[in-house]
Amino acid sequence: MAKIAFILLCHKDPEAIIKQAQRLTAAGDYMSIHFDARAAPSAYARIRKALADNDNVTFARKRIRCGWGEWSLVQATLNAIEAAADAFPRATHFYMLSGDCMPIKSAEYIHDFLGNHDRDFIESFDYFESDWIKTGWREERLIYRHFFNEREQKKLFYASYNLQKRFNLTRKVPEDIQVMIGSQWWCLRRRTIEWILDFVKRRRDVIRFFRTTWIPDETFFQTVVRHLVPGHEIESRTLTFLLFSDYGMPVTFYNDHYDLLLSQDYLFARKISPEAKELKRRLGVLYSSEGTEFQISNEGASLYKFLSGRGRIGRRFTMRFWESEASLGHERELLIVVCKKWHVAKRLLERIRQVTNVPCVEYLFSEADTDLPDLGGIQATMNKRHRHRRALMRMLFEYYDTDRMIICLDPANLDLMQDFCGDRASTKLLEIECHFSDEYLIGHAQRVGLAGKRTPRETIDRLMPTIRHDLVFESDRIREADFPGHLRIRESNPVDLNVDPLMEFLSISRDQAHHIASADHLFTD
């Protein structure tokens, strides 16, 4: 059975650290603690005294004054690892934690999981080829030497960097090392830990290099593990659930996140709010439970992105610079069908095809597998379709040799509607208003990753009003845009009331419009 030595780096809240150590070691596991040397000596003494009789707890022999972005964080980790490796010879896994972490599975589940997965869990992506670093410095972290703390010695930090840059004082990465990057929250097997400690003693050149890199806790272990361990024995993921805001700050979890956390495919979560006492209590009880089954839906990241992104409306949409003089054409007419229920819009288009000869293209900006002709690669990816939207539409007009064409758009694609309706071509918009049952909303949440088939019903019930309001909000935004030629048909209307909008939208006779509007099962889910 797996036995874990938890590597705990912490700097505050001694009472919480004591409880965390007692909780995790009560299940037969171990803990090695590094308490930041910057913290008050009295706080450290309190922790040592409270845990003095716990044989499953040890402490780093040397405490380091830690600073964000410095090598000190890596050295503190190595000190705690060395202490754990010596004190706990029966430990099979070493799990990196912070004082803000809490288990979101039972000890029984965690031990079974690690026992059944003989591999190292550590995010490890190619430093230069991956997009792990979203903004800011990339190679500058490595090729220049960083001697000062960026947060505490900002002037010296940037003066040193500018001086090196001015005189081209760069350095190379050690030749046999491929630098990797990832989260600092990992879980490694004992054999890997022993290899790392041996590597640190042998490869002083690598240690010297990383000592003066910037933010080495995101690169050192990630690089060394990939250098020492065969790739098929590494799973490039963290077992600690964590989210980051748009500003790069860790998302904090509170009392009402209990059900959400349990349904994620992770073993621990970070960061738990110090004020979330009820959440900590419930997670503590859960950790000591036996026979608990977990329904994994794993929608946490997409759900956070959805909810946090709802308030970010108000972007300015204009023509892209490469399309500044690009128009679909004065003589052309683009007809846009807008509907959240894609199957309803597709049925309508099929009926339109039977009545008219107007070419129809379904959700080409939402579905990658939309049936499109080969247009030289511009249609190959969703990214290219959105980026070169007007060029794509012009090429479709030319391919079908037509001046009239119908496409489908999701109501969320307001930027596309504004772009096309602002073109010099003639544009009409037909919005289809549908009824959204609870069953449809649940299916929609699963399709877009906001929920899974195993998401608890309580979570779904809390999410439903937000999703329903979001769909209404999308329709309101379209209405507020006040597009010329904006027409609307409704599921709640009798057939005759939907005939006139279809006549105007398609420029067809009443009989033809009635034939389309009266299609069987047009709005059926």
XYZ file of C-alpha atoms in Angstrom:
525
model
C 0.000 0.000 0.000
C 1.177 3.516 -0.743
C 2.564 5.484 2.189
C 3.021 9.194 1.610
C 5.603 11.588 2.955
C 4.031 15.018 2.612
C 6.513 17.835 1.944
C 4.980 20.916 3.528
C 6.328 24.405 2.797
C 4.663 26.998 5.019
C 5.248 30.389 6.583
C 2.183 31.316 8.663
C -0.830 30.130 10.669
C 0.852 27.619 13.024
C -2.476 26.352 14.359
C -3.599 25.340 10.852
C -0.246 23.640 10.206
C -0.529 21.628 13.415
C -4.040 20.468 12.501
C -2.954 19.628 8.948
C -0.029 17.533 10.198
C -2.198 15.723 12.747
C -4.903 15.037 10.168
C -2.610 13.676 7.457
C -0.410 11.576 9.732
C -3.436 10.054 11.511
C -3.971 7.915 8.417
C -0.474 6.412 8.770
C 1.344 8.808 6.471
C 4.279 11.104 7.205
C 5.100 14.787 6.994
C 8.280 16.822 6.645
C 7.827 20.512 7.435
C 9.853 23.498 6.316
C 8.693 26.597 8.166
C 10.037 29.784 6.598
C 12.944 31.282 8.554
C 11.402 34.723 7.980
C 8.491 33.813 10.260
C 8.424 34.567 13.966
C 10.528 32.132 16.054
C 7.643 31.807 18.515
C 5.367 30.430 15.761
C 7.953 27.802 14.809
C 8.481 26.862 18.459
C 4.729 26.411 18.850
C 4.620 23.972 15.920
C 7.642 22.004 17.170
C 6.152 21.682 20.653
C 2.687 20.609 19.456
C 4.101 17.912 17.162
C 7.037 16.803 19.330
C 5.397 13.472 20.233
C 4.312 12.654 16.689
C 6.851 10.181 15.282
C 5.401 10.620 11.784
C 6.448 14.276 11.627
C 9.945 15.574 10.968
C 11.388 18.994 10.191
C 13.903 20.294 7.666
C 17.302 20.374 9.395
C 18.019 23.866 8.051
C 15.379 26.535 7.626
C 15.691 28.970 4.697
C 14.496 32.542 4.369
C 12.234 32.074 1.339
C 11.389 34.685 -1.288
C 9.015 34.462 -4.229
C 10.792 33.729 -7.517
C 14.056 32.766 -5.770
C 16.102 29.574 -5.556
C 15.378 29.640 -1.808
C 12.014 27.950 -2.414
C 13.724 25.057 -4.212
C 16.414 24.776 -1.527
C 13.764 24.727 1.211
C 11.994 21.931 -0.640
C 15.226 19.941 -1.013
C 15.936 20.357 2.705
C 12.475 19.011 3.583
C 12.870 16.145 1.102
C 16.225 15.109 2.578
C 14.754 15.068 6.073
C 11.764 12.985 4.916
C 13.880 10.492 2.954
C 16.070 9.845 6.012
C 13.318 9.802 8.632
C 10.720 7.744 6.749
C 12.292 4.787 4.905
C 8.845 3.199 4.395
C 7.482 6.199 2.459
C 6.678 5.208 -1.142
C 5.553 8.633 -2.393
C 6.518 12.226 -1.668
C 3.716 14.756 -2.108
C 4.401 18.515 -2.234
C 1.902 20.636 -0.275
C 1.447 24.163 1.007
C -0.277 25.269 4.181
C -3.316 26.273 2.092
C -3.906 22.752 0.731
C -6.578 20.309 1.886
C -7.437 16.758 0.766
C -10.581 16.491 -1.349
C -10.664 12.693 -1.285
C -10.490 10.166 1.533
C -7.123 8.766 2.652
C -8.383 5.367 1.508
C -9.045 6.679 -1.997
C -5.700 8.521 -2.176
C -3.697 5.457 -1.106
C -5.514 3.223 -3.599
C -5.023 5.759 -6.385
C -1.269 6.081 -5.855
C -0.881 2.329 -5.348
C -2.597 1.650 -8.673
C -0.650 4.272 -10.664
C 3.066 3.519 -10.696
C 4.254 6.810 -12.108
C 5.379 10.311 -11.181
C 2.803 13.105 -11.287
C 4.431 16.397 -12.205
C 3.569 18.996 -14.828
C 6.487 18.927 -17.249
C 6.150 20.865 -20.503
C 8.864 21.986 -22.889
C 9.958 25.427 -21.701
C 10.347 26.983 -25.145
C 7.805 25.056 -27.240
C 4.822 24.985 -24.905
C 2.484 27.893 -24.131
C 2.637 27.341 -20.359
C 3.997 30.882 -19.933
C 1.142 33.057 -21.173
C 2.723 36.512 -20.855
C 5.969 38.111 -19.773
C 9.525 36.858 -19.800
C 10.429 33.502 -21.303
C 14.093 33.024 -22.248
C 15.008 36.005 -20.031
C 14.294 33.832 -16.994
C 17.152 31.525 -18.020
C 19.792 33.266 -20.112
C 20.349 36.106 -17.607
C 21.479 35.719 -13.997
C 19.007 36.911 -11.381
C 20.662 37.741 -8.052
C 17.968 39.900 -6.450
C 14.383 39.408 -5.324
C 12.053 41.016 -7.864
C 9.423 41.922 -5.279
C 11.652 43.171 -2.473
C 14.572 44.585 -4.496
C 12.821 45.707 -7.644
C 15.306 48.438 -8.617
C 18.328 46.166 -8.191
C 16.543 43.303 -9.947
C 15.828 45.312 -13.107
C 19.117 47.250 -12.985
C 20.999 43.938 -13.002
C 18.863 42.626 -15.842
C 19.259 45.787 -17.963
C 23.014 45.818 -17.421
C 23.360 42.200 -18.564
C 21.109 42.840 -21.534
C 23.041 45.966 -22.557
C 26.415 44.178 -22.566
C 24.978 40.903 -23.898
C 26.033 38.993 -20.776
C 23.987 35.895 -21.559
C 24.644 32.259 -20.720
C 23.679 28.884 -22.137
C 21.535 26.158 -20.637
C 23.651 23.088 -19.658
C 24.017 21.144 -22.903
C 22.462 17.843 -21.800
C 19.493 19.488 -20.075
C 16.146 20.217 -21.714
C 14.447 22.827 -19.549
C 10.841 21.993 -18.665
C 8.186 24.006 -16.856
C 5.049 23.313 -14.843
C 3.263 23.600 -11.523
C 5.376 23.253 -8.366
C 2.777 20.937 -6.784
C 3.906 17.399 -7.588
C 3.787 13.823 -6.301
C 6.912 11.705 -6.913
C 7.823 8.088 -6.157
C 10.592 7.294 -3.679
C 12.956 6.052 -6.382
C 12.599 9.362 -8.224
C 13.255 11.345 -5.033
C 16.431 9.339 -4.391
C 17.590 9.963 -7.964
C 16.969 13.702 -7.524
C 18.993 13.862 -4.296
C 21.844 11.992 -5.974
C 21.612 14.285 -9.014
C 21.883 17.367 -6.792
C 25.163 16.043 -5.359
C 26.626 15.083 -8.760
C 25.544 17.938 -11.004
C 26.721 21.100 -9.309
C 26.787 22.799 -12.708
C 23.017 22.364 -13.047
C 22.478 23.616 -9.495
C 24.607 26.708 -10.195
C 22.543 27.391 -13.309
C 19.157 27.147 -11.564
C 20.325 29.109 -8.504
C 20.233 32.308 -10.565
C 17.240 31.588 -12.815
C 13.985 33.384 -12.124
C 11.107 31.399 -10.556
C 13.068 28.088 -10.476
C 10.354 26.297 -8.473
C 8.451 26.099 -11.794
C 11.429 24.633 -13.689
C 13.952 22.803 -11.469
C 12.075 19.657 -10.405
C 10.152 19.618 -13.681
C 13.441 19.563 -15.632
C 15.340 17.127 -13.423
C 12.507 14.583 -13.254
C 12.170 14.589 -17.048
C 15.986 14.176 -17.291
C 16.054 11.189 -14.911
C 12.785 9.311 -15.424
C 11.565 7.616 -18.645
C 8.780 9.589 -20.283
C 6.217 6.781 -20.089
C 6.558 6.802 -16.278
C 5.644 10.491 -15.999
C 2.090 11.823 -16.055
C 2.362 15.504 -16.874
C -0.292 16.743 -14.504
C -0.623 17.820 -10.904
C -2.812 15.931 -8.445
C -3.604 19.205 -6.666
C -6.636 21.077 -7.985
C -5.890 24.772 -8.398
C -7.248 27.567 -10.548
C -5.836 30.953 -11.494
C -7.655 34.195 -12.213
C -7.064 36.312 -15.321
C -4.550 38.241 -13.241
C -2.458 35.174 -12.404
C -3.668 34.963 -8.802
C -4.706 31.625 -7.245
C -8.452 31.191 -6.874
C -9.549 30.736 -3.240
C -12.165 28.148 -2.223
C -14.828 28.739 0.426
C -17.487 26.795 2.366
C -19.901 26.503 -0.561
C -17.308 24.828 -2.810
C -17.455 21.449 -1.038
C -19.453 19.548 -3.687
C -17.480 21.140 -6.519
C -14.130 20.121 -5.017
C -15.160 16.511 -4.389
C -16.204 16.018 -8.010
C -12.795 17.039 -9.440
C -10.298 14.416 -10.613
C -7.666 15.473 -8.072
C -6.540 14.395 -4.600
C -5.922 17.788 -2.951
C -7.043 21.373 -3.569
C -5.324 24.737 -3.177
C -6.072 27.393 -1.890
C -8.594 26.894 0.897
C -9.579 30.146 2.574
C -8.457 30.467 6.239
C -12.030 31.616 6.972
C -13.583 28.503 5.381
C -13.770 26.671 8.707
C -16.834 24.610 7.778
C -15.208 23.507 4.504
C -12.058 22.461 6.380
C -14.114 20.552 8.931
C -16.072 18.659 6.272
C -12.933 17.847 4.275
C -11.246 16.606 7.466
C -14.145 14.267 8.178
C -14.104 13.110 4.560
C -10.368 12.328 4.695
C -10.810 9.889 7.579
C -13.895 8.210 6.090
C -13.967 4.684 4.674
C -15.891 3.290 1.734
C -16.733 6.731 0.329
C -17.464 6.730 -3.403
C -16.697 9.780 -5.512
C -18.602 10.851 -8.616
C -15.934 12.488 -10.780
C -17.272 15.070 -13.249
C -14.187 17.325 -13.415
C -15.944 20.453 -14.660
C -14.263 22.822 -12.200
C -11.933 24.695 -14.577
C -14.522 25.236 -17.330
C -17.180 26.179 -14.778
C -14.925 28.825 -13.230
C -14.047 30.223 -16.650
C -17.741 30.400 -17.573
C -18.887 32.103 -14.378
C -15.988 34.544 -14.090
C -16.231 35.482 -17.754
C -19.891 36.482 -17.694
C -19.118 39.976 -16.424
C -16.563 40.784 -19.109
C -18.914 42.253 -21.699
C -18.247 45.492 -23.488
C -15.368 44.643 -25.775
C -14.911 46.812 -28.832
C -15.342 44.896 -32.065
C -13.983 46.426 -35.258
C -12.574 45.192 -38.508
C -9.188 43.507 -38.199
C -6.299 45.366 -39.795
C -5.918 42.760 -42.526
C -9.575 43.280 -43.440
C -9.653 47.075 -43.318
C -10.593 47.291 -46.995
C -12.095 43.842 -47.309
C -15.836 43.615 -47.928
C -18.056 40.699 -48.808
C -19.182 42.807 -51.766
C -21.809 45.517 -52.356
C -23.895 43.225 -54.515
C -23.945 40.269 -52.131
C -26.501 39.316 -49.486
C -25.575 37.346 -46.376
C -28.472 35.753 -44.472
C -27.665 34.772 -40.898
C -29.758 32.305 -38.881
C -29.107 32.670 -35.141
C -30.199 29.912 -32.780
C -28.879 28.365 -29.562
C -30.413 24.999 -30.409
C -28.228 24.013 -33.312
C -30.421 21.072 -34.310
C -33.401 23.432 -34.763
C -31.434 25.760 -37.050
C -30.139 22.795 -39.050
C -33.681 21.490 -39.562
C -34.766 24.928 -40.729
C -31.861 25.084 -43.201
C -32.734 21.660 -44.564
C -36.299 22.864 -45.174
C -34.970 26.047 -46.833
C -32.782 23.943 -49.139
C -35.897 22.080 -50.290
C -37.709 25.324 -51.158
C -34.908 27.596 -52.442
C -31.616 27.262 -54.259
C -29.734 29.414 -51.763
C -26.488 27.740 -50.550
C -26.611 27.038 -46.816
C -23.655 26.518 -44.498
C -24.275 25.405 -40.934
C -22.314 26.404 -37.815
C -18.963 26.927 -39.557
C -17.669 29.161 -36.735
C -18.663 26.746 -33.968
C -18.267 23.210 -35.341
C -14.861 22.130 -36.611
C -16.373 19.324 -38.703
C -18.801 21.550 -40.655
C -18.894 20.389 -44.278
C -16.772 22.989 -46.096
C -14.954 22.890 -49.441
C -11.161 23.037 -49.583
C -10.375 26.756 -49.722
C -6.606 26.527 -49.578
C -6.396 25.891 -45.833
C -8.207 28.986 -44.571
C -11.049 26.700 -43.482
C -8.733 24.158 -41.820
C -8.998 25.318 -38.192
C -11.477 27.236 -36.075
C -8.781 29.756 -35.270
C -8.213 30.511 -38.966
C -11.945 30.741 -39.689
C -12.449 33.361 -36.983
C -9.284 35.290 -37.757
C -9.978 35.499 -41.499
C -13.751 35.535 -41.299
C -14.429 37.965 -44.150
C -11.908 36.360 -46.468
C -13.499 32.983 -45.721
C -16.975 34.279 -46.513
C -15.826 35.889 -49.776
C -14.253 32.612 -50.851
C -17.458 30.728 -50.037
C -19.504 33.172 -52.126
C -17.074 32.590 -54.991
C -16.972 28.813 -54.524
C -20.777 28.526 -54.690
C -20.864 31.142 -57.481
C -23.689 32.992 -55.773
C -24.631 36.429 -54.472
C -26.866 35.031 -51.704
C -25.840 32.645 -48.936
C -27.169 31.494 -45.548
C -25.025 30.674 -42.527
C -25.824 29.701 -38.936
C -24.341 31.446 -35.906
C -24.599 30.742 -32.197
C -26.083 33.653 -30.189
C -22.764 33.872 -28.320
C -21.033 34.981 -31.551
C -22.067 38.620 -31.229
C -18.690 39.757 -32.584
C -19.327 37.892 -35.851
C -22.795 39.376 -36.183
C -21.468 42.890 -35.605
C -18.668 42.336 -38.094
C -20.890 40.958 -40.854
C -23.756 43.381 -40.252
C -21.258 46.237 -40.434
C -20.085 45.122 -43.874
C -21.007 46.923 -47.062
C -22.863 43.809 -48.220
C -26.568 43.457 -47.469
C -27.152 41.445 -44.300
C -30.274 40.022 -42.680
C -30.558 38.311 -39.308
C -33.185 35.709 -38.418
C -33.222 34.833 -34.731
C -34.997 31.647 -33.657
C -36.337 31.861 -30.100
C -36.725 28.442 -28.488
C -38.003 27.140 -25.183
C -35.231 25.767 -22.930
C -36.325 22.908 -20.704
C -34.312 21.874 -17.658
C -33.283 18.714 -19.507
C -31.930 20.774 -22.397
C -29.995 23.077 -20.059
C -28.395 20.092 -18.311
C -27.396 18.664 -21.686
C -26.026 22.061 -22.742
C -23.959 22.294 -19.540
C -22.484 18.855 -20.249
C -21.740 19.666 -23.898
C -19.790 22.816 -23.051
C -17.971 21.269 -20.085
C -19.773 23.048 -17.252
C -20.983 19.735 -15.863
C -20.444 16.035 -16.380
C -22.692 13.006 -16.285
C -21.668 12.467 -12.658
C -21.981 16.056 -11.471
C -24.052 16.073 -8.238
C -27.650 17.189 -8.645
C -27.131 19.893 -6.005
C -24.405 21.466 -8.161
C -26.628 21.279 -11.250
C -29.522 22.919 -9.413
C -27.340 25.837 -8.340
C -25.938 26.204 -11.839
C -29.236 26.082 -13.747
C -30.479 29.642 -13.032
C -27.115 31.043 -14.108
C -27.122 29.110 -17.398
C -30.743 30.076 -18.120
C -30.007 33.737 -17.402
C -26.921 33.549 -19.617
C -28.991 32.362 -22.595
C -31.494 35.161 -22.037
C -28.608 37.601 -21.735
C -27.199 36.526 -25.118
C -30.558 37.204 -26.754
C -30.829 40.577 -25.010
C -27.395 41.583 -26.306
C -28.470 40.796 -29.865
C -31.642 42.829 -29.421
C -29.718 45.767 -27.915
C -27.293 45.759 -30.858
C -30.238 46.939 -32.970
C -29.131 45.216 -36.166
C -30.913 46.378 -39.330
C -32.915 43.592 -40.868
C -33.254 41.733 -37.540
C -36.209 39.338 -37.756
C -37.489 36.768 -35.297
C -39.487 33.548 -35.265
C -40.554 31.860 -32.037
C -41.276 28.315 -30.941
C -44.262 29.662 -28.974
C -45.804 31.281 -32.063
C -48.464 29.578 -34.160
C -47.190 28.741 -37.657
C -48.910 31.719 -39.285
C -47.039 34.245 -37.115
C -43.690 32.807 -38.245
C -44.567 33.043 -41.944
C -44.085 36.811 -42.422
C -40.549 36.922 -40.911
C -39.538 33.995 -43.141
C -41.006 35.713 -46.224
C -39.024 38.857 -45.539
C -35.837 37.050 -44.565
C -35.725 34.796 -47.641
C -37.620 37.074 -50.106
C -39.983 34.222 -50.997
C -43.738 33.832 -51.469
C -46.184 33.267 -48.613
C -46.845 29.685 -49.721
C -43.124 28.895 -49.696
C -42.693 30.513 -46.296
C -45.671 28.585 -44.905
C -44.197 25.340 -46.239
C -40.979 26.034 -44.321
C -42.670 27.232 -41.112
C -44.961 24.216 -40.951
C -42.140 21.669 -41.027
C -42.856 18.703 -38.769
C -40.885 18.566 -35.503
C -38.999 21.769 -36.324
C -38.570 22.662 -32.628
C -38.467 19.145 -31.187
C -35.559 18.331 -28.876
